[in-house]
mmCIF file of C-alpha atoms in Angstrom:
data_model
loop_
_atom_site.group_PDB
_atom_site.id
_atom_site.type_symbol
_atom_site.label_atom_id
_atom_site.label_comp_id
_atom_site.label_asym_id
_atom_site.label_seq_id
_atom_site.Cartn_x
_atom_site.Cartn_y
_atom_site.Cartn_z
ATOM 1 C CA UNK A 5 118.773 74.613 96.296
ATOM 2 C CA UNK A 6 120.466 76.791 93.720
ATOM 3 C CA UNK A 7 123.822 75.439 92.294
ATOM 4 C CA UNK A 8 125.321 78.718 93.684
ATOM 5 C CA UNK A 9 124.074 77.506 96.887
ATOM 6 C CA UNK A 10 125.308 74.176 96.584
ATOM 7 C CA UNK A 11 128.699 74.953 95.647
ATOM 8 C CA UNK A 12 128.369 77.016 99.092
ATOM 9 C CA UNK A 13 127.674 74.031 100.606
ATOM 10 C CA UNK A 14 130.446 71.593 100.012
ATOM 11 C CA UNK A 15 132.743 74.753 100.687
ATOM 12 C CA UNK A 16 131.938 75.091 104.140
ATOM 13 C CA UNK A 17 131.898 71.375 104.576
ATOM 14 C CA UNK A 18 135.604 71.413 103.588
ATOM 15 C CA UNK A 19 135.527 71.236 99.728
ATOM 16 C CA UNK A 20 137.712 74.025 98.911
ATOM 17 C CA UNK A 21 138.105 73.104 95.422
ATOM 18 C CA UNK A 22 134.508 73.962 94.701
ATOM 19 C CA UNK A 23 135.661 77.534 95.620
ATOM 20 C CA UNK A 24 137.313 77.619 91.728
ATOM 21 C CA UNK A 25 134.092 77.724 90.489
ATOM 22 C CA UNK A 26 132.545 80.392 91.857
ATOM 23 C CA UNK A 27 136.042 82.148 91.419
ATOM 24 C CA UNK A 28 136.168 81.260 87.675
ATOM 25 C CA UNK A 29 132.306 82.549 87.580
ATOM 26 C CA UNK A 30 132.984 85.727 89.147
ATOM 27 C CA UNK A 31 136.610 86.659 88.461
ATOM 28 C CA UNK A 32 135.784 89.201 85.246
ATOM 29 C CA UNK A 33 132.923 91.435 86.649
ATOM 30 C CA UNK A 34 134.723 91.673 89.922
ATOM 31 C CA UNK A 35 137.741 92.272 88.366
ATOM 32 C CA UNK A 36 136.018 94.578 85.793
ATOM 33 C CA UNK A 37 134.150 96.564 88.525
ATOM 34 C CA UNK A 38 137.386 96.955 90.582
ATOM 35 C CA UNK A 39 139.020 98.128 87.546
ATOM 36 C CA UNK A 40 136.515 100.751 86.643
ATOM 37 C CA UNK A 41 136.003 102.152 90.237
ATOM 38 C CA UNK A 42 140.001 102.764 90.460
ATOM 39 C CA UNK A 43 140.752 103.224 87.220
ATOM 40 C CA UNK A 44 143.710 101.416 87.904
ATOM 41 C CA UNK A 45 144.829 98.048 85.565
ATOM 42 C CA UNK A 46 148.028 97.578 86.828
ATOM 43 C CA UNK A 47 146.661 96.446 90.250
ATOM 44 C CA UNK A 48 143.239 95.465 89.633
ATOM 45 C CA UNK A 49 143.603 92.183 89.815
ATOM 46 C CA UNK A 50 145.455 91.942 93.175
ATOM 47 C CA UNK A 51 142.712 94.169 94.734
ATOM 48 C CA UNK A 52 140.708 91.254 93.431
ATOM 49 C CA UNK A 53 142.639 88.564 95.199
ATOM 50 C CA UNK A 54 141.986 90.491 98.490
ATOM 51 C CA UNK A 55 137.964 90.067 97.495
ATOM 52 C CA UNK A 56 138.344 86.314 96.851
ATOM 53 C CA UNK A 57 140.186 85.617 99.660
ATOM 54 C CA UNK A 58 138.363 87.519 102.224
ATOM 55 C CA UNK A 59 135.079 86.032 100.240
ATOM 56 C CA UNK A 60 136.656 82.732 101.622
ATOM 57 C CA UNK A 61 137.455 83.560 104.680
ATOM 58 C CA UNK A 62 133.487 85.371 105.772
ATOM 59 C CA UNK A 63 131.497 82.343 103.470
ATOM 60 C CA UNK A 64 129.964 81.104 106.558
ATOM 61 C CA UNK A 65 128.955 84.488 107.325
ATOM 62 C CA UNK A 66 126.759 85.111 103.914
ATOM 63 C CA UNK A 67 123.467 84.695 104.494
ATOM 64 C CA UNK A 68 121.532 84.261 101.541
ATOM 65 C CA UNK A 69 117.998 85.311 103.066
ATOM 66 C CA UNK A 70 119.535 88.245 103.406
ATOM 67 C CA UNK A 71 121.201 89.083 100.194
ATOM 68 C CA UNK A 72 122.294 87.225 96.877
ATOM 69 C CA UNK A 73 125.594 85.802 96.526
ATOM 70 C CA UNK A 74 126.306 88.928 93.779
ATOM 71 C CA UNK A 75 125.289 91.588 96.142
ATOM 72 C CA UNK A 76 127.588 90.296 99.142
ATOM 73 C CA UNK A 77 130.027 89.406 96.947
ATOM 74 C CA UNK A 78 129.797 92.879 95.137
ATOM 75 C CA UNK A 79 129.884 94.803 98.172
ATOM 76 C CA UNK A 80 133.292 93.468 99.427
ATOM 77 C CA UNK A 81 134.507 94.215 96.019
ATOM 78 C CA UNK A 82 133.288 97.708 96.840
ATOM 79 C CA UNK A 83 134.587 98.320 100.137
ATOM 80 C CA UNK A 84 138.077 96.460 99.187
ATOM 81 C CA UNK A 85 137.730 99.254 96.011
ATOM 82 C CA UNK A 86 137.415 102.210 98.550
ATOM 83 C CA UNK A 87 140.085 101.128 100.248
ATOM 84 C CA UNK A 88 142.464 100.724 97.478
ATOM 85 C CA UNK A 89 141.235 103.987 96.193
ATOM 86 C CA UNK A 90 141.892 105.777 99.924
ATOM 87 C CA UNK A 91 146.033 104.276 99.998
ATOM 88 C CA UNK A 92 146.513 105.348 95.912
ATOM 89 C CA UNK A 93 145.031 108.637 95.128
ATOM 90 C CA UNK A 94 146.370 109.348 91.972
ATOM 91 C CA UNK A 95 145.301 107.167 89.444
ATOM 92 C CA UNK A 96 146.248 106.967 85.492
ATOM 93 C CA UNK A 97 143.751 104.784 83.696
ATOM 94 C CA UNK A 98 145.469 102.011 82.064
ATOM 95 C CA UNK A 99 144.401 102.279 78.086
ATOM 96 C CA UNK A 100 142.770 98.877 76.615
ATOM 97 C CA UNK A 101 143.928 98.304 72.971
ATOM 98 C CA UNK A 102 142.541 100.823 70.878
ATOM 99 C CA UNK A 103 140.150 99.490 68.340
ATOM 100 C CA UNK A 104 141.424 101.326 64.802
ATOM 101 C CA UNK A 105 138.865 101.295 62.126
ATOM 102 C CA UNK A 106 141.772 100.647 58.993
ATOM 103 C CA UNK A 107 138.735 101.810 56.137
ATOM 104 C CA UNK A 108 137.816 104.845 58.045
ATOM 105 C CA UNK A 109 140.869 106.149 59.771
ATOM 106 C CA UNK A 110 139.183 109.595 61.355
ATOM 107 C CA UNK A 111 136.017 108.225 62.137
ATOM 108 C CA UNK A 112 137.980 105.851 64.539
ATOM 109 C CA UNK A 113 140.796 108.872 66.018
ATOM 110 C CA UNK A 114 137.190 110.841 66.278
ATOM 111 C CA UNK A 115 135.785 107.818 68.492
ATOM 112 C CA UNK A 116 138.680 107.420 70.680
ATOM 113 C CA UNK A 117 138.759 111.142 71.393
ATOM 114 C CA UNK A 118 135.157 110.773 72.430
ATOM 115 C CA UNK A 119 135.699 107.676 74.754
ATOM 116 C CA UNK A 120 138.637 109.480 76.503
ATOM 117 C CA UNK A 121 136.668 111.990 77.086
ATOM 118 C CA UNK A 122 133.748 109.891 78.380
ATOM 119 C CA UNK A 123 136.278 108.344 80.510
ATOM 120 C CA UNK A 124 137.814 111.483 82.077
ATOM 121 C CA UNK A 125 134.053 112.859 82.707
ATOM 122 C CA UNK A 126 133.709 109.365 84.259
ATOM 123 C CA UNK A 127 137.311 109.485 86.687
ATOM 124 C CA UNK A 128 135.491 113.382 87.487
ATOM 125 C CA UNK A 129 132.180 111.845 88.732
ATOM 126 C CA UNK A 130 131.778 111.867 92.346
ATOM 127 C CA UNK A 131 132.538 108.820 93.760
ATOM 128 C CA UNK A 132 129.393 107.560 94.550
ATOM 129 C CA UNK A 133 127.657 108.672 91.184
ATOM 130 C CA UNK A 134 130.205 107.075 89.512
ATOM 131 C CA UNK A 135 130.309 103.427 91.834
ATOM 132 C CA UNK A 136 125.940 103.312 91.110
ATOM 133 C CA UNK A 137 126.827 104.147 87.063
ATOM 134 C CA UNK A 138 129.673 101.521 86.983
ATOM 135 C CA UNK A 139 127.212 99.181 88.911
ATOM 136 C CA UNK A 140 124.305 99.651 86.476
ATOM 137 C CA UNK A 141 125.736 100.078 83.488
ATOM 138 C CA UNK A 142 129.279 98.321 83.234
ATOM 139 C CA UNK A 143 127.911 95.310 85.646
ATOM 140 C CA UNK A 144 124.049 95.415 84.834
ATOM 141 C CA UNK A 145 123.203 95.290 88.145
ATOM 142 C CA UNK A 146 119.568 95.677 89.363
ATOM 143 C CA UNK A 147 119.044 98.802 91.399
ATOM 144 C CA UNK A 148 117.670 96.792 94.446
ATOM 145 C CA UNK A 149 120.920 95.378 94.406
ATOM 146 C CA UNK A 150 122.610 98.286 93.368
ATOM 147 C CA UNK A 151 121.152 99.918 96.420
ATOM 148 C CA UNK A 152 121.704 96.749 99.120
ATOM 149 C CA UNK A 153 125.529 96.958 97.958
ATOM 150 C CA UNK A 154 126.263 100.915 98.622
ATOM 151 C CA UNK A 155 123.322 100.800 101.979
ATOM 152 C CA UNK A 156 120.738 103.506 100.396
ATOM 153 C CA UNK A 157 117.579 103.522 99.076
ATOM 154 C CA UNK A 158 116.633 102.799 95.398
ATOM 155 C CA UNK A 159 115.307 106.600 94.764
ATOM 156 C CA UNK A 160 118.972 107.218 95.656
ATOM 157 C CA UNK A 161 120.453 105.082 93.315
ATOM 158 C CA UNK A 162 118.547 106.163 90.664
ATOM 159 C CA UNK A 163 119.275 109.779 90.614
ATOM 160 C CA UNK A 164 122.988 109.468 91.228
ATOM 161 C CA UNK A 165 122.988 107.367 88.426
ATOM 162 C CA UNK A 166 120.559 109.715 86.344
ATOM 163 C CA UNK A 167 122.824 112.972 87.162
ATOM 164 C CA UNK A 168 126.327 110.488 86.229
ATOM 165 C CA UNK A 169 124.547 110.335 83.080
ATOM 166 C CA UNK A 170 123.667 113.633 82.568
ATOM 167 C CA UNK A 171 127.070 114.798 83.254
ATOM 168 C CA UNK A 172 128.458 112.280 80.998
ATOM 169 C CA UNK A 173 125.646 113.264 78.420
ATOM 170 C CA UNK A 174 126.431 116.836 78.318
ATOM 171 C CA UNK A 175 130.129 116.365 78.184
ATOM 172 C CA UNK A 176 129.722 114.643 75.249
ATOM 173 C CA UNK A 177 127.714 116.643 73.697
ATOM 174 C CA UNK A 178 129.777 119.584 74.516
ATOM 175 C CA UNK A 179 132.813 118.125 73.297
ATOM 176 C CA UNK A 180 130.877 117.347 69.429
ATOM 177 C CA UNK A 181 130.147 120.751 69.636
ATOM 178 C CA UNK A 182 133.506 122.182 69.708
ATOM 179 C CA UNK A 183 135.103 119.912 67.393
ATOM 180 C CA UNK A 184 132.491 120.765 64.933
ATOM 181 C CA UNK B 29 128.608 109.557 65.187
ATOM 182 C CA UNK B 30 125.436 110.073 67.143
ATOM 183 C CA UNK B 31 125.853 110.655 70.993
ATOM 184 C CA UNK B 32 124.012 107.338 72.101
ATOM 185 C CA UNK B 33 125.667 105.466 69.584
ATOM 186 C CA UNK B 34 129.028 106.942 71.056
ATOM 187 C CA UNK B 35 128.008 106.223 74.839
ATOM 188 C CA UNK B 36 126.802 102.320 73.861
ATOM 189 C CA UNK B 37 130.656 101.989 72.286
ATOM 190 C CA UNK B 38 131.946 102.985 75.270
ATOM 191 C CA UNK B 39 129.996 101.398 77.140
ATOM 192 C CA UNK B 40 131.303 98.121 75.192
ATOM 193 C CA UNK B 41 134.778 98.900 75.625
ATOM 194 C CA UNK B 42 134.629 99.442 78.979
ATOM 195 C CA UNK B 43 133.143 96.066 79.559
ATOM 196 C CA UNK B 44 135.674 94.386 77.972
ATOM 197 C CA UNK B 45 138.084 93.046 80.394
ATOM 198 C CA UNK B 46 140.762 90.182 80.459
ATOM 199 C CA UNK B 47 141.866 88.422 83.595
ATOM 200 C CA UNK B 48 145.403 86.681 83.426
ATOM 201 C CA UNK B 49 145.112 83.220 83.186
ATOM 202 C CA UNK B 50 146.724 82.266 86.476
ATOM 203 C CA UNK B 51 144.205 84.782 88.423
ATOM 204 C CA UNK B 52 142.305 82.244 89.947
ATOM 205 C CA UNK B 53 145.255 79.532 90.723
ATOM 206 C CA UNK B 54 147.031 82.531 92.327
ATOM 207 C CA UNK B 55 143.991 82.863 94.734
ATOM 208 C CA UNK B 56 143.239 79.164 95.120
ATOM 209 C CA UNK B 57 146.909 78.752 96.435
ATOM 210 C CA UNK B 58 146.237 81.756 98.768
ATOM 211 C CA UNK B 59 143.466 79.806 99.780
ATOM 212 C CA UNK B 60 145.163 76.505 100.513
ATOM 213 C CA UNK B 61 148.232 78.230 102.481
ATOM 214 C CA UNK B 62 145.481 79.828 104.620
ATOM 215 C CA UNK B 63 143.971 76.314 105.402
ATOM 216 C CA UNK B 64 146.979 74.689 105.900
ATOM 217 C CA UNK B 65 148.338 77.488 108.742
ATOM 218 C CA UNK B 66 144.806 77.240 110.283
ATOM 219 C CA UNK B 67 144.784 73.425 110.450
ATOM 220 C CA UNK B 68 148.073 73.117 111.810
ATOM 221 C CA UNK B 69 148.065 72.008 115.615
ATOM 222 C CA UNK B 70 149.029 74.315 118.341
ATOM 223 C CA UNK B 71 151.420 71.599 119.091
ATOM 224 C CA UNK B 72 152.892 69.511 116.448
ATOM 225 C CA UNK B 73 155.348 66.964 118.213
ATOM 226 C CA UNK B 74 156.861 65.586 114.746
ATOM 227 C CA UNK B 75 158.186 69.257 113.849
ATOM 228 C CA UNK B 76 159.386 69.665 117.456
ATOM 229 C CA UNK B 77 161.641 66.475 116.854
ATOM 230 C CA UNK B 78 162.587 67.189 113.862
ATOM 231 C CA UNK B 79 163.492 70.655 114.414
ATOM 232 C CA UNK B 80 165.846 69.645 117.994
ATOM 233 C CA UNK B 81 167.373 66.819 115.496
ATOM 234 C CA UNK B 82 168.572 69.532 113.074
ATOM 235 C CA UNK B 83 170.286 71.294 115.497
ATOM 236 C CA UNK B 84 173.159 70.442 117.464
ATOM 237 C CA UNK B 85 172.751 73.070 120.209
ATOM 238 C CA UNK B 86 169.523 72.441 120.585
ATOM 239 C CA UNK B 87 170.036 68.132 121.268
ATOM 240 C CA UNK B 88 172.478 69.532 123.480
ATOM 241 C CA UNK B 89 170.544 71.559 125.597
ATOM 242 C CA UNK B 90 167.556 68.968 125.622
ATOM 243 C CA UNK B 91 170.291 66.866 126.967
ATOM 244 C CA UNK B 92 171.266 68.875 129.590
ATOM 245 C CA UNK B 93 167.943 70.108 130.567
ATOM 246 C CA UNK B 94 167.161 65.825 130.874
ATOM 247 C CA UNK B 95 170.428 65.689 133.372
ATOM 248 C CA UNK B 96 169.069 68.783 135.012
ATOM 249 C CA UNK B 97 165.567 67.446 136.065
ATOM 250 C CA UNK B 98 167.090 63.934 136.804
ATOM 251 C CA UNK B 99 169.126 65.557 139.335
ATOM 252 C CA UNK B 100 166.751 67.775 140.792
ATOM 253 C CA UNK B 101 164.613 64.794 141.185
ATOM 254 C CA UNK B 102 167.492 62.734 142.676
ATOM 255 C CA UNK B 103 167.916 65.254 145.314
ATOM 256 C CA UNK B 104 164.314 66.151 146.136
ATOM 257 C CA UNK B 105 164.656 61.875 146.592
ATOM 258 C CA UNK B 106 167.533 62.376 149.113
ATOM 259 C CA UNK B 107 165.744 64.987 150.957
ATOM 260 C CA UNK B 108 162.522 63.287 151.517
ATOM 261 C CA UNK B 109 164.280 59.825 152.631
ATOM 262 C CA UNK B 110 166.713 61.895 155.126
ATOM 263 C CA UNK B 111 163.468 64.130 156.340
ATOM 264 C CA UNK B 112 161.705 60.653 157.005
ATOM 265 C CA UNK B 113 165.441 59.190 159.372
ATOM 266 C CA UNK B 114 164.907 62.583 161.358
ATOM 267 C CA UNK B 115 161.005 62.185 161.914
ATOM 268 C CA UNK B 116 161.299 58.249 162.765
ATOM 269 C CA UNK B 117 164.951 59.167 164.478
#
């Protein structure tokens, strides 16, 4: 038995306590993933609550021959994501602390033009595109799980998250080109 | 900067995250509450008491709801004994 599936364990049997742990093992990808889906910091984290808590409340209903603890997990984050996303519309992604680069001042204003830009090609991505990218690359997510959390085949996942990054690629590059 | 170098930066930053300390105490006590309003009886005869004991109208009307069966049963008592005088009568 996995220590995952331990902890599990004693949960059901009453030990609520053990319920920290997984919470203080999964609190910063979910978070992280809710973040990036809604592009929304302010309430991130209380969108994460929700996950927690209804993790909680269905843990006798997770089946592990059926999926990892990640992937169910993962996939209420998602569908608690949608939701948030379907009551607040209009977004502003909060910005994280800008990283300035004090011996190469332009180099750094360059970069930070570049990763707003990467960011607004990412807020443009159709949803789904963008939920497999986020899932892949932001969480490092297999795409057998990948495809288990968003219900579609692997082939599927794979070329929404090829064309995300061919978007992303070629707004990039389009964006060197006319600052050049 | 070279485009891949660019996307693996961002890719950094946006992996970067920090969760406020009191994230997971705020769900834990979620949690509890929860547990506590799902163990709680149907029927909890200690809160019953205690709430008729902190209020005065509602002793009261225990009170009077006692006299009120006691003399409902007194008088069902009458009846039957005085239905019995008529049938042995």
């Amino acid at each position: 038995m996995t220590q995952e599936a331990e902890l599990i364990s004693q949960i059901l049997k009453g030990d609520i306590e053990s319920f920290r742990l997984l919470l203080e093992r999964y609190e910063r990808p979910v978070v992280r993933m809710i973040r990036n889906i809604t592009n929304d910091t302010e309430s991130c984290e209380d969108v994460a609550q929700d996950v927690f808590f209804a993790a909680y409340r269905k843990l006798a209903s997770f089946d592990p021959a059926r999926s990892s603890f990640t992937t169910w997990l993962f996939t209420i984050a998602r569908n608690k994501s949608l939701n948030a996303l379907k009551k607040k519309r209009a977004f502003s992604m909060g910005k994280l602390p800008e990283e300035t680069d004090l011996n190469n001042p332009s180099d750094s204003i360059v970069r930070n033009e570049l990763f707003e830009e990467l960011d607004r090609e990412l807020r443009a991505l159709p949803s789904r595109q963008k939920r497999a990218l986020i899932l892949a690359e932001f969480e490092k997510l297999p795409y057998e799980q990948i495809a288990q959390i968003e219900g579609v085949k692997i082939g599927t996942v794979k070329s929404r998250i090829n064309r995300a990054k061919e978007k992303l690629r070629s707004a990039l590059s389009s964006f060197c080109e006319g600052n050049i | 900067m070279k485009s891949e170098e660019t996307y693996n930066a961002w890719k950094k930053r946006k992996s970067q995250i920090e969760v406020s300390g009191t994230f997971s105490d705020k769900v834990m006590s979620r949690i509890y509450q929860y547990e506590r309003a799902r163990r709680r009886p149907l029927f909890d005869f200690q809160r019953f008491v205690e709430t008729i004991s902190a209020h005065t109208f509602a002793k009261g009307a225990l009170v009077a709801a006692g006299a009120a069966m006691g003399l409902v049963r007194l008088i069902f008592m009458i009846l039957v004994i005085l239905s019995r005088g008529d049938i042995n009568g």
